[in-house]
PDB file of C-alpha atoms in Angstrom:
ATOM      1  CA  UNK U   1      23.748  -5.206  22.205  1.00 89.00           C
ATOM      2  CA  UNK U   2      23.005  -6.968  18.819  1.00 96.00           C
ATOM      3  CA  UNK U   3      20.425  -5.790  16.753  1.00 98.00           C
ATOM      4  CA  UNK U   4      18.216  -8.004  14.725  1.00 98.00           C
ATOM      5  CA  UNK U   5      15.928  -7.541  11.924  1.00 98.00           C
ATOM      6  CA  UNK U   6      13.543 -10.147  10.156  1.00 97.00           C
ATOM      7  CA  UNK U   7      13.175 -10.095   6.448  1.00 96.00           C
ATOM      8  CA  UNK U   8      10.857 -12.093   3.756  1.00 95.00           C
ATOM      9  CA  UNK U   9      13.409 -13.803   1.411  1.00 95.00           C
ATOM     10  CA  UNK U  10      12.639 -15.910  -2.043  1.00 92.00           C
ATOM     11  CA  UNK U  11      14.351 -18.579   0.686  1.00 91.00           C
ATOM     12  CA  UNK U  12      11.930 -17.611   3.497  1.00 92.00           C
ATOM     13  CA  UNK U  13      12.159 -15.485   6.292  1.00 94.00           C
ATOM     14  CA  UNK U  14      15.610 -14.537   7.588  1.00 96.00           C
ATOM     15  CA  UNK U  15      16.927 -13.266  10.630  1.00 97.00           C
ATOM     16  CA  UNK U  16      19.955 -10.923  10.573  1.00 98.00           C
ATOM     17  CA  UNK U  17      22.081  -9.937  13.627  1.00 98.00           C
ATOM     18  CA  UNK U  18      24.544  -7.278  13.496  1.00 98.00           C
ATOM     19  CA  UNK U  19      26.299  -4.806  16.048  1.00 97.00           C
ATOM     20  CA  UNK U  20      28.577  -1.851  15.405  1.00 97.00           C
ATOM     21  CA  UNK U  21      31.493  -3.924  14.538  1.00 97.00           C
ATOM     22  CA  UNK U  22      29.610  -5.715  11.978  1.00 98.00           C
ATOM     23  CA  UNK U  23      26.963  -8.273  10.719  1.00 98.00           C
ATOM     24  CA  UNK U  24      27.064 -11.392  13.048  1.00 98.00           C
ATOM     25  CA  UNK U  25      24.745 -13.752  11.714  1.00 97.00           C
ATOM     26  CA  UNK U  26      21.871 -14.798   9.120  1.00 96.00           C
ATOM     27  CA  UNK U  27      19.517 -17.617  10.529  1.00 94.00           C
ATOM     28  CA  UNK U  28      16.945 -19.412   8.497  1.00 91.00           C
ATOM     29  CA  UNK U  29      14.049 -18.609  10.675  1.00 89.00           C
ATOM     30  CA  UNK U  30      12.121 -21.847   9.424  1.00 80.00           C
ATOM     31  CA  UNK U  31      13.608 -25.485   9.014  1.00 68.00           C
ATOM     32  CA  UNK U  32      15.632 -28.051  10.653  1.00 68.00           C
ATOM     33  CA  UNK U  33      17.804 -25.225  12.271  1.00 68.00           C
ATOM     34  CA  UNK U  34      15.140 -22.754  12.974  1.00 70.00           C
ATOM     35  CA  UNK U  35      15.930 -19.613  15.392  1.00 83.00           C
ATOM     36  CA  UNK U  36      14.300 -16.653  16.339  1.00 87.00           C
ATOM     37  CA  UNK U  37      15.811 -13.278  18.193  1.00 93.00           C
ATOM     38  CA  UNK U  38      17.153 -13.457  21.675  1.00 92.00           C
ATOM     39  CA  UNK U  39      15.816 -11.850  24.464  1.00 94.00           C
ATOM     40  CA  UNK U  40      18.493  -9.209  24.640  1.00 96.00           C
ATOM     41  CA  UNK U  41      18.508  -8.580  20.988  1.00 97.00           C
ATOM     42  CA  UNK U  42      16.695  -5.201  19.832  1.00 97.00           C
ATOM     43  CA  UNK U  43      14.870  -5.006  16.743  1.00 98.00           C
ATOM     44  CA  UNK U  44      15.937  -2.277  14.708  1.00 98.00           C
ATOM     45  CA  UNK U  45      15.716  -2.906  10.646  1.00 97.00           C
ATOM     46  CA  UNK U  46      17.249   0.367   9.766  1.00 97.00           C
ATOM     47  CA  UNK U  47      20.356  -0.574  11.633  1.00 98.00           C
ATOM     48  CA  UNK U  48      20.476  -3.474   9.082  1.00 98.00           C
ATOM     49  CA  UNK U  49      19.609  -1.554   6.199  1.00 98.00           C
ATOM     50  CA  UNK U  50      22.956  -1.834   4.176  1.00 98.00           C
ATOM     51  CA  UNK U  51      22.763  -6.036   4.749  1.00 98.00           C
ATOM     52  CA  UNK U  52      19.033  -6.015   3.995  1.00 98.00           C
ATOM     53  CA  UNK U  53      19.617  -3.941   0.930  1.00 98.00           C
ATOM     54  CA  UNK U  54      22.603  -6.140  -0.453  1.00 98.00           C
ATOM     55  CA  UNK U  55      21.080  -9.208   0.008  1.00 98.00           C
ATOM     56  CA  UNK U  56      17.792  -8.132  -1.789  1.00 96.00           C
ATOM     57  CA  UNK U  57      20.304  -6.807  -4.596  1.00 96.00           C
ATOM     58  CA  UNK U  58      21.824 -10.665  -4.461  1.00 96.00           C
ATOM     59  CA  UNK U  59      18.550 -12.576  -4.679  1.00 95.00           C
ATOM     60  CA  UNK U  60      17.678  -9.880  -7.713  1.00 94.00           C
ATOM     61  CA  UNK U  61      20.757 -11.179  -9.638  1.00 93.00           C
ATOM     62  CA  UNK U  62      22.235  -7.612  -9.022  1.00 95.00           C
ATOM     63  CA  UNK U  63      24.750  -8.334  -6.794  1.00 96.00           C
ATOM     64  CA  UNK U  64      27.564 -10.755  -7.186  1.00 96.00           C
ATOM     65  CA  UNK U  65      29.868  -9.549  -4.120  1.00 96.00           C
ATOM     66  CA  UNK U  66      28.801  -8.467  -0.796  1.00 97.00           C
ATOM     67  CA  UNK U  67      30.429  -5.402   1.006  1.00 97.00           C
ATOM     68  CA  UNK U  68      29.672  -5.692   4.451  1.00 98.00           C
ATOM     69  CA  UNK U  69      31.574  -5.432   7.804  1.00 98.00           C
ATOM     70  CA  UNK U  70      31.515  -9.290   9.044  1.00 98.00           C
ATOM     71  CA  UNK U  71      31.905 -10.388  12.612  1.00 97.00           C
ATOM     72  CA  UNK U  72      31.245 -14.183  12.716  1.00 97.00           C
ATOM     73  CA  UNK U  73      32.133 -15.622  15.910  1.00 96.00           C
ATOM     74  CA  UNK U  74      34.203 -18.932  15.811  1.00 97.00           C
ATOM     75  CA  UNK U  75      37.327 -20.760  16.300  1.00 97.00           C
ATOM     76  CA  UNK U  76      40.638 -19.924  14.652  1.00 97.00           C
ATOM     77  CA  UNK U  77      40.103 -22.696  12.014  1.00 97.00           C
ATOM     78  CA  UNK U  78      36.817 -21.954  11.491  1.00 97.00           C
ATOM     79  CA  UNK U  79      37.475 -18.301  10.771  1.00 97.00           C
ATOM     80  CA  UNK U  80      40.193 -19.456   8.147  1.00 96.00           C
ATOM     81  CA  UNK U  81      37.848 -21.628   6.506  1.00 97.00           C
ATOM     82  CA  UNK U  82      35.079 -18.797   6.328  1.00 97.00           C
ATOM     83  CA  UNK U  83      37.907 -16.288   4.979  1.00 96.00           C
ATOM     84  CA  UNK U  84      38.645 -18.664   2.447  1.00 97.00           C
ATOM     85  CA  UNK U  85      34.927 -19.366   1.552  1.00 97.00           C
ATOM     86  CA  UNK U  86      34.670 -15.664   0.434  1.00 96.00           C
ATOM     87  CA  UNK U  87      37.431 -16.320  -2.013  1.00 96.00           C
ATOM     88  CA  UNK U  88      35.036 -18.898  -4.072  1.00 97.00           C
ATOM     89  CA  UNK U  89      33.936 -16.447  -6.952  1.00 97.00           C
ATOM     90  CA  UNK U  90      30.455 -16.054  -7.646  1.00 97.00           C
ATOM     91  CA  UNK U  91      28.785 -18.833  -9.718  1.00 94.00           C
ATOM     92  CA  UNK U  92      31.691 -21.273  -8.863  1.00 95.00           C
ATOM     93  CA  UNK U  93      31.972 -24.193  -6.652  1.00 95.00           C
ATOM     94  CA  UNK U  94      34.659 -26.010  -5.247  1.00 95.00           C
ATOM     95  CA  UNK U  95      35.026 -29.190  -3.025  1.00 94.00           C
ATOM     96  CA  UNK U  96      35.752 -29.786   0.559  1.00 94.00           C
ATOM     97  CA  UNK U  97      38.958 -31.284  -0.387  1.00 94.00           C
ATOM     98  CA  UNK U  98      40.047 -28.369  -2.571  1.00 95.00           C
ATOM     99  CA  UNK U  99      38.889 -25.956   0.382  1.00 96.00           C
ATOM    100  CA  UNK U 100      40.976 -27.813   3.174  1.00 96.00           C
ATOM    101  CA  UNK U 101      43.764 -27.539   0.655  1.00 96.00           C
ATOM    102  CA  UNK U 102      43.332 -24.139  -0.041  1.00 95.00           C
ATOM    103  CA  UNK U 103      43.663 -23.288   3.933  1.00 95.00           C
ATOM    104  CA  UNK U 104      46.788 -25.498   3.760  1.00 94.00           C
ATOM    105  CA  UNK U 105      45.600 -28.561   5.371  1.00 93.00           C
ATOM    106  CA  UNK U 106      44.799 -31.088   2.584  1.00 93.00           C
ATOM    107  CA  UNK U 107      43.678 -33.760   5.084  1.00 93.00           C
ATOM    108  CA  UNK U 108      41.017 -31.912   6.785  1.00 94.00           C
ATOM    109  CA  UNK U 109      38.227 -32.127   4.424  1.00 92.00           C
ATOM    110  CA  UNK U 110      35.848 -33.167   7.319  1.00 92.00           C
ATOM    111  CA  UNK U 111      36.797 -30.929   9.696  1.00 95.00           C
ATOM    112  CA  UNK U 112      36.501 -28.362   7.148  1.00 95.00           C
ATOM    113  CA  UNK U 113      32.987 -29.492   6.163  1.00 93.00           C
ATOM    114  CA  UNK U 114      32.017 -29.201  10.055  1.00 94.00           C
ATOM    115  CA  UNK U 115      33.233 -25.463   9.950  1.00 96.00           C
ATOM    116  CA  UNK U 116      31.345 -24.689   6.581  1.00 94.00           C
ATOM    117  CA  UNK U 117      28.295 -26.294   8.339  1.00 92.00           C
ATOM    118  CA  UNK U 118      29.070 -23.835  11.331  1.00 95.00           C
ATOM    119  CA  UNK U 119      29.141 -20.594   9.077  1.00 95.00           C
ATOM    120  CA  UNK U 120      26.926 -18.185  11.003  1.00 96.00           C
ATOM    121  CA  UNK U 121      26.632 -15.902   8.014  1.00 97.00           C
ATOM    122  CA  UNK U 122      25.526 -17.855   4.980  1.00 96.00           C
ATOM    123  CA  UNK U 123      24.514 -16.451   1.798  1.00 97.00           C
ATOM    124  CA  UNK U 124      26.988 -13.469   2.412  1.00 98.00           C
ATOM    125  CA  UNK U 125      29.888 -16.104   3.422  1.00 98.00           C
ATOM    126  CA  UNK U 126      29.210 -18.358   0.384  1.00 97.00           C
ATOM    127  CA  UNK U 127      29.299 -21.985   2.213  1.00 95.00           C
ATOM    128  CA  UNK U 128      26.680 -22.667  -0.225  1.00 95.00           C
ATOM    129  CA  UNK U 129      29.497 -23.200  -3.176  1.00 96.00           C
ATOM    130  CA  UNK U 130      31.107 -26.000  -1.473  1.00 95.00           C
ATOM    131  CA  UNK U 131      30.211 -29.505  -2.934  1.00 92.00           C
ATOM    132  CA  UNK U 132      31.225 -32.861  -2.680  1.00 88.00           C
ATOM    133  CA  UNK U 133      34.104 -34.254  -4.561  1.00 83.00           C
ATOM    134  CA  UNK U 134      31.734 -36.273  -6.838  1.00 83.00           C
ATOM    135  CA  UNK U 135      30.024 -33.027  -7.947  1.00 81.00           C
ATOM    136  CA  UNK U 136      26.936 -33.692  -5.627  1.00 82.00           C
ATOM    137  CA  UNK U 137      25.389 -31.338  -2.981  1.00 84.00           C
ATOM    138  CA  UNK U 138      26.060 -31.973   0.161  1.00 82.00           C
ATOM    139  CA  UNK U 139      24.737 -30.453   3.576  1.00 78.00           C
ATOM    140  CA  UNK U 140      23.539 -27.019   3.818  1.00 79.00           C
ATOM    141  CA  UNK U 141      22.255 -25.310   7.208  1.00 75.00           C
ATOM    142  CA  UNK U 142      19.278 -23.867   5.379  1.00 78.00           C
ATOM    143  CA  UNK U 143      18.714 -27.433   3.519  1.00 81.00           C
ATOM    144  CA  UNK U 144      19.616 -28.653   0.164  1.00 86.00           C
ATOM    145  CA  UNK U 145      16.625 -26.991  -1.766  1.00 87.00           C
ATOM    146  CA  UNK U 146      17.870 -23.844  -0.810  1.00 88.00           C
ATOM    147  CA  UNK U 147      21.437 -24.532  -1.573  1.00 92.00           C
ATOM    148  CA  UNK U 148      20.334 -25.606  -5.019  1.00 92.00           C
ATOM    149  CA  UNK U 149      18.504 -22.479  -5.615  1.00 92.00           C
ATOM    150  CA  UNK U 150      21.470 -20.516  -4.569  1.00 94.00           C
ATOM    151  CA  UNK U 151      23.606 -22.363  -6.852  1.00 94.00           C
ATOM    152  CA  UNK U 152      21.061 -21.787  -9.710  1.00 92.00           C
ATOM    153  CA  UNK U 153      20.794 -18.217  -9.067  1.00 93.00           C
ATOM    154  CA  UNK U 154      24.571 -17.837  -9.324  1.00 94.00           C
ATOM    155  CA  UNK U 155      24.867 -19.489 -12.397  1.00 91.00           C
ATOM    156  CA  UNK U 156      21.701 -17.503 -13.965  1.00 85.00           C
ATOM    157  CA  UNK U 157      19.364 -20.186 -14.502  1.00 81.00           C
ATOM    158  CA  UNK U 158      17.080 -19.287 -11.905  1.00 78.00           C
ATOM    159  CA  UNK U 159      15.577 -15.751 -10.598  1.00 69.00           C
ATOM    160  CA  UNK U 160      14.543 -15.374  -7.316  1.00 74.00           C
ATOM    161  CA  UNK U 161      13.002 -11.761  -7.764  1.00 59.00           C
TER     162      UNK U 161
END
């Protein structure tokens, strides 16, 4: 049974879902990949209190590293990519090619990009910290303006709260 909560954020409404093993997803409620709770989920903001609190602290610029149990669902390759994403320091970016090298498969930058795009727990698993090899921002599930805001927040160029 998944519990969920919808919160307002400086990026727009977010839908968080978790079970007893950990946070399963963070979704943008509006935008091109808009989602809504599944009928089998139960609304329980108290159950998601810690992720909500940490997200608010992150948006306020007071938290650089999340400390939450995570339970993303994906293939072994996707899970490997997502684990490496968590190792990218706050305020830093790397290219898809560099991420592919870090998982031990330097020719897999396109596959890494697809896994990055399938990340079910954006912000906490910082897929926004991956950019093109030319330094340009590329793809983000919440849209490039949100990716740009997250990177500016982490570079202390923008306050979201």
